[in-house]
Amino acid sequence: MKKETRKAVIAGNWKMNKTPAEATELITAILQANEGADNSGCTVVACVPYVDIDAAVKAAKGTFLKIGAENCHWEKSGAYTGEISADMLVACGVEYVIIGHSERRQYFGETDLTVNRRVKAALEAGLKVILCVGELLEQREQGITSEIISMQVKIDLAGVTAEQMENVIIAYEPVWAIGTGKNATADEADEVCGGIRATLAQLYGPALAEATTIQYGGSMNAKNCAELLGKVNVDGGLIGGAALKAPDFTTIISAAR
Ligand code: 13P
């Protein structure tokens, strides 16, 4: 399978931004900016804070825009104060969920083991998972990026079946490029995304590896998106800051189309 046959996926990660009223406003602006565009070549997702889900699902109903969440817990219910289950997200009309974002790993103690549990729970509930992996600056400087990423992919996907992999997107997000304005070069992104594909080939065989959508994330914006998305192993983007501005997000969607 070639890049052209893989589905491009552009996903916004809103992080801890926007109230429900602001979410409605932003989604309305994104829909207006994309009016009349042919979206057949690209899936577009907005991953929003939990409290915005209801407003976002209503605003995007019947349009090309899919709604995602930014995390979910691995248990179905129970004494886990502050957490949200995958089933709860499904019940609210959510279709996608980001798991293992570096901010979760960095600030909230997520490990590859908890990421793996969350991935499996989300898939079992019927969600599509955007699994984030990425190296720290020190790791890149030490020359161990490919080992780190390969290990993350292997642990995070332990026990995920080939059939379930149809609902998994992998996002390569170098931690040093997130929110810093310093993106990986297109060649660096392509090399690591290619390495992820090689790891998937080891785990699941070459056909599945070739069919899996792999995104780049980390300071992707309206200016650098075309070059990054033009790379053979980069099938889409996971976008933070630029996803909060309808015109910039629209430029990135257009580049992916
Ligand atoms: P920025 O695009 O703001 O660098 O964030 C990237 C990111 O973390 C998306 O998940």
Short mmCIF file of C-alpha atoms and ligand atoms in Angstrom, two decimals:
data_model
loop_
_atom_site.label_atom_id
_atom_site.label_comp_id
_atom_site.label_asym_id
_atom_site.label_seq_id
_atom_site.Cartn_x
_atom_site.Cartn_y
_atom_site.Cartn_z
CA MET A 1 0.00 0.00 0.00
CA LYS A 2 1.26 3.47 -0.87
CA LYS A 3 0.91 6.79 0.95
CA GLU A 4 -1.81 7.89 -1.51
CA THR A 5 -4.01 4.98 -0.44
CA ARG A 6 -3.66 5.66 3.28
CA LYS A 7 -6.26 7.97 4.76
CA ALA A 8 -4.83 11.32 5.82
CA VAL A 9 -5.99 12.34 9.30
CA ILE A 10 -5.71 15.89 10.59
CA ALA A 11 -6.58 16.15 14.27
CA GLY A 12 -6.66 19.19 16.50
CA ASN A 13 -5.68 18.75 20.13
CA TRP A 14 -7.27 21.66 21.95
CA LYS A 15 -5.57 20.76 25.26
CA MET A 16 -6.94 22.85 28.19
CA ASN A 17 -8.46 25.58 26.03
CA LYS A 18 -11.98 26.83 25.25
CA THR A 19 -15.23 26.91 27.21
CA PRO A 20 -18.29 25.17 25.71
CA ALA A 21 -19.50 28.46 24.20
CA GLU A 22 -16.06 29.08 22.69
CA ALA A 23 -15.99 25.50 21.38
CA THR A 24 -19.23 26.08 19.49
CA GLU A 25 -17.80 29.29 18.09
CA LEU A 26 -14.54 27.68 16.92
CA ILE A 27 -16.25 24.67 15.36
CA THR A 28 -18.71 26.93 13.55
CA ALA A 29 -15.76 28.95 12.20
CA ILE A 30 -13.92 25.78 11.07
CA LEU A 31 -17.06 24.52 9.30
CA GLN A 32 -17.60 27.87 7.59
CA ALA A 33 -13.97 28.06 6.46
CA ASN A 34 -14.30 24.58 4.91
CA GLU A 35 -17.67 25.09 3.25
CA GLY A 36 -17.87 23.43 -0.15
CA ALA A 37 -14.50 21.66 0.21
CA ASP A 38 -14.19 18.02 -0.82
CA ASN A 39 -13.21 16.16 2.31
CA SER A 40 -13.11 12.66 0.86
CA GLY A 41 -9.30 12.55 0.98
CA CYS A 42 -8.90 13.57 4.61
CA THR A 43 -10.46 12.77 7.97
CA VAL A 44 -10.66 15.80 10.27
CA VAL A 45 -11.00 15.50 14.03
CA ALA A 46 -11.24 18.01 16.87
CA CYS A 47 -10.12 16.55 20.22
CA VAL A 48 -11.64 18.76 22.88
CA PRO A 49 -11.74 19.05 26.71
CA TYR A 50 -14.35 16.79 28.36
CA VAL A 51 -16.63 19.68 29.27
CA ASP A 52 -16.74 20.83 25.62
CA ILE A 53 -17.77 17.45 24.21
CA ASP A 54 -21.51 18.04 24.30
CA ALA A 55 -21.26 21.44 22.59
CA ALA A 56 -18.72 20.14 20.06
CA VAL A 57 -20.77 17.07 19.13
CA LYS A 58 -23.85 19.26 18.61
CA ALA A 59 -21.97 21.86 16.53
CA ALA A 60 -20.32 19.21 14.31
CA LYS A 61 -23.40 16.97 13.89
CA GLY A 62 -23.95 15.92 10.27
CA THR A 63 -20.70 17.53 9.07
CA PHE A 64 -17.30 16.13 8.05
CA LEU A 65 -15.81 17.04 11.44
CA LYS A 66 -15.39 14.20 13.95
CA ILE A 67 -15.09 14.79 17.69
CA GLY A 68 -12.46 13.28 19.93
CA ALA A 69 -11.43 13.43 23.58
CA GLU A 70 -7.96 13.97 25.01
CA ASN A 71 -7.73 10.92 27.30
CA CYS A 72 -9.77 8.17 28.95
CA HIS A 73 -9.41 5.76 31.86
CA TRP A 74 -8.89 2.00 31.49
CA GLU A 75 -11.66 0.85 33.82
CA LYS A 76 -15.33 0.94 32.84
CA SER A 77 -16.40 2.58 36.11
CA GLY A 78 -15.42 2.78 39.75
CA ALA A 79 -13.61 4.80 42.38
CA TYR A 80 -11.32 6.85 40.12
CA THR A 81 -12.02 10.45 41.10
CA GLY A 82 -11.57 12.85 38.23
CA GLU A 83 -11.37 10.20 35.51
CA ILE A 84 -13.66 9.48 32.54
CA SER A 85 -14.26 6.03 31.02
CA ALA A 86 -14.19 5.13 27.34
CA ASP A 87 -17.84 4.05 27.53
CA MET A 88 -18.80 7.49 28.88
CA LEU A 89 -17.10 9.11 25.88
CA VAL A 90 -18.93 6.82 23.44
CA ALA A 91 -22.21 7.64 25.16
CA CYS A 92 -21.51 11.35 24.55
CA GLY A 93 -20.96 10.87 20.80
CA VAL A 94 -17.16 10.86 20.84
CA GLU A 95 -15.45 8.83 18.07
CA TYR A 96 -11.73 9.40 18.69
CA VAL A 97 -9.48 9.63 21.74
CA ILE A 98 -5.88 10.75 22.17
CA ILE A 99 -3.91 8.41 24.44
CA GLY A 100 -0.39 8.83 25.81
CA HIS A 101 0.12 12.48 24.97
CA SER A 102 3.52 13.62 26.26
CA GLU A 103 1.84 16.19 28.53
CA ARG A 104 -0.01 13.31 30.23
CA ARG A 105 3.28 11.42 30.54
CA GLN A 106 5.23 14.50 31.72
CA TYR A 107 2.80 16.11 34.17
CA PHE A 108 0.37 13.36 35.21
CA GLY A 109 2.57 10.33 35.71
CA GLU A 110 1.41 8.31 32.69
CA THR A 111 3.71 5.45 31.80
CA ASP A 112 3.77 3.11 28.83
CA LEU A 113 1.98 0.54 31.00
CA THR A 114 -0.93 2.85 31.82
CA VAL A 115 -0.98 4.08 28.22
CA ASN A 116 -1.31 0.47 27.08
CA ARG A 117 -4.23 -0.15 29.44
CA ARG A 118 -5.99 2.98 28.23
CA VAL A 119 -5.41 2.07 24.56
CA LYS A 120 -6.96 -1.37 25.05
CA ALA A 121 -9.95 -0.01 26.99
CA ALA A 122 -10.62 2.66 24.36
CA LEU A 123 -10.48 0.13 21.52
CA GLU A 124 -12.73 -2.30 23.38
CA ALA A 125 -15.29 0.50 23.82
CA GLY A 126 -15.26 1.13 20.06
CA LEU A 127 -13.24 4.36 20.01
CA LYS A 128 -10.56 5.15 17.45
CA VAL A 129 -7.27 5.79 19.22
CA ILE A 130 -4.63 8.40 18.41
CA LEU A 131 -1.62 6.97 20.24
CA CYS A 132 1.14 9.51 20.89
CA VAL A 133 4.81 8.59 21.11
CA GLY A 134 7.88 10.81 21.11
CA GLU A 135 11.39 11.29 22.43
CA LEU A 136 12.75 13.91 24.84
CA LEU A 137 15.45 16.33 23.68
CA GLU A 138 18.09 14.52 25.78
CA GLN A 139 17.17 11.24 24.15
CA ARG A 140 17.51 12.73 20.64
CA GLU A 141 20.86 14.23 21.60
CA GLN A 142 22.01 10.84 22.90
CA GLY A 143 21.10 9.27 19.57
CA ILE A 144 18.54 6.85 21.04
CA THR A 145 15.39 8.23 19.37
CA SER A 146 14.64 5.14 17.31
CA GLU A 147 15.07 2.78 20.29
CA ILE A 148 12.86 4.94 22.53
CA ILE A 149 10.09 5.22 19.94
CA SER A 150 10.20 1.55 19.06
CA MET A 151 9.97 0.61 22.77
CA GLN A 152 7.01 2.97 23.30
CA VAL A 153 5.18 1.53 20.29
CA LYS A 154 5.78 -2.05 21.45
CA ILE A 155 4.69 -1.52 25.07
CA ASP A 156 1.77 0.81 24.23
CA LEU A 157 0.35 -1.69 21.72
CA ALA A 158 0.98 -4.88 23.73
CA GLY A 159 -2.09 -7.10 23.41
CA VAL A 160 -3.70 -5.00 20.66
CA THR A 161 -4.81 -7.32 17.86
CA ALA A 162 -4.23 -6.79 14.14
CA GLU A 163 -7.99 -6.34 13.74
CA GLN A 164 -8.03 -3.61 16.41
CA MET A 165 -5.13 -1.86 14.67
CA GLU A 166 -7.59 -0.69 12.01
CA ASN A 167 -8.76 1.76 14.66
CA VAL A 168 -5.31 2.94 15.73
CA ILE A 169 -3.51 6.02 14.42
CA ILE A 170 -0.02 6.70 15.69
CA ALA A 171 1.14 10.26 16.26
CA TYR A 172 4.86 10.94 16.38
CA GLU A 173 5.29 13.97 18.62
CA PRO A 174 8.88 14.79 19.57
CA VAL A 175 8.52 16.30 23.05
CA TRP A 176 11.01 19.09 22.28
CA ALA A 177 8.84 20.26 19.36
CA ILE A 178 5.56 20.59 21.25
CA GLY A 179 4.43 24.15 21.85
CA THR A 180 7.97 25.41 21.28
CA GLY A 181 7.59 26.73 17.74
CA LYS A 182 10.53 24.44 16.90
CA ASN A 183 9.21 21.68 14.63
CA ALA A 184 11.14 18.60 13.54
CA THR A 185 12.35 19.03 9.97
CA ALA A 186 10.33 17.19 7.38
CA ASP A 187 13.19 14.71 6.95
CA GLU A 188 13.46 14.09 10.71
CA ALA A 189 9.69 13.54 10.93
CA ASP A 190 9.74 11.21 7.92
CA GLU A 191 12.62 9.18 9.33
CA VAL A 192 10.95 8.55 12.69
CA CYS A 193 7.51 7.90 11.14
CA GLY A 194 9.25 5.41 8.82
CA GLY A 195 10.84 3.80 11.89
CA ILE A 196 7.40 3.47 13.51
CA ARG A 197 6.19 1.75 10.33
CA ALA A 198 9.15 -0.65 10.54
CA THR A 199 8.26 -1.48 14.16
CA LEU A 200 4.63 -2.08 13.14
CA ALA A 201 5.89 -4.39 10.38
CA GLN A 202 7.82 -6.41 12.99
CA LEU A 203 4.75 -6.63 15.21
CA TYR A 204 1.97 -7.11 12.66
CA GLY A 205 3.56 -7.65 9.24
CA PRO A 206 4.29 -5.27 6.37
CA ALA A 207 0.77 -4.97 4.96
CA LEU A 208 -0.67 -3.66 8.22
CA ALA A 209 2.33 -1.35 8.68
CA GLU A 210 1.77 0.13 5.24
CA ALA A 211 -1.95 0.61 5.90
CA THR A 212 -1.56 2.42 9.26
CA THR A 213 -1.94 6.20 9.41
CA ILE A 214 1.04 7.85 11.12
CA GLN A 215 0.81 11.53 12.00
CA TYR A 216 3.44 14.09 12.90
CA GLY A 217 2.76 16.56 15.72
CA GLY A 218 4.83 19.35 17.25
CA SER A 219 4.56 22.97 16.14
CA MET A 220 2.89 22.02 12.86
CA ASN A 221 1.41 25.20 11.41
CA ALA A 222 0.02 26.80 8.28
CA LYS A 223 3.54 27.52 7.02
CA ASN A 224 5.35 24.22 7.56
CA CYS A 225 2.44 21.78 7.06
CA ALA A 226 2.80 21.26 3.29
CA GLU A 227 6.42 20.15 3.53
CA LEU A 228 5.79 17.87 6.52
CA LEU A 229 2.63 16.33 5.03
CA GLY A 230 4.40 15.83 1.69
CA LYS A 231 6.71 13.23 3.20
CA VAL A 232 6.08 9.61 2.26
CA ASN A 233 5.69 8.37 5.85
CA VAL A 234 3.76 11.34 7.24
CA ASP A 235 0.02 10.73 6.77
CA GLY A 236 -1.40 13.57 8.78
CA GLY A 237 -0.92 15.87 11.71
CA LEU A 238 -1.81 16.25 15.37
CA ILE A 239 -2.02 19.96 15.89
CA GLY A 240 -2.05 21.99 19.11
CA GLY A 241 -1.79 25.77 18.90
CA ALA A 242 -2.68 26.10 15.21
CA ALA A 243 -5.88 24.03 15.73
CA LEU A 244 -7.29 26.86 17.85
CA LYS A 245 -7.37 29.23 14.85
CA ALA A 246 -9.92 28.31 12.18
CA PRO A 247 -7.96 29.81 9.23
CA ASP A 248 -4.68 28.07 10.19
CA PHE A 249 -6.39 24.75 10.88
CA THR A 250 -8.15 25.05 7.52
CA THR A 251 -4.85 25.66 5.70
CA ILE A 252 -3.46 22.47 7.28
CA ILE A 253 -6.58 20.48 6.29
CA SER A 254 -6.25 21.79 2.72
CA ALA A 255 -2.58 20.76 2.59
CA ALA A 256 -3.55 17.23 3.68
CA ARG A 257 -6.23 16.98 0.99
P1 13P B 1 1.64 22.33 19.18
O1 13P B 1 1.12 22.17 17.77
O2 13P B 1 1.06 23.47 19.92
O3 13P B 1 3.14 22.28 19.20
O4 13P B 1 1.16 21.02 19.98
C1 13P B 1 1.36 19.79 19.41
C2 13P B 1 0.66 18.78 20.23
O5 13P B 1 1.02 18.51 21.36
C3 13P B 1 -0.51 18.13 19.65
O6 13P B 1 -0.92 17.06 20.40
#
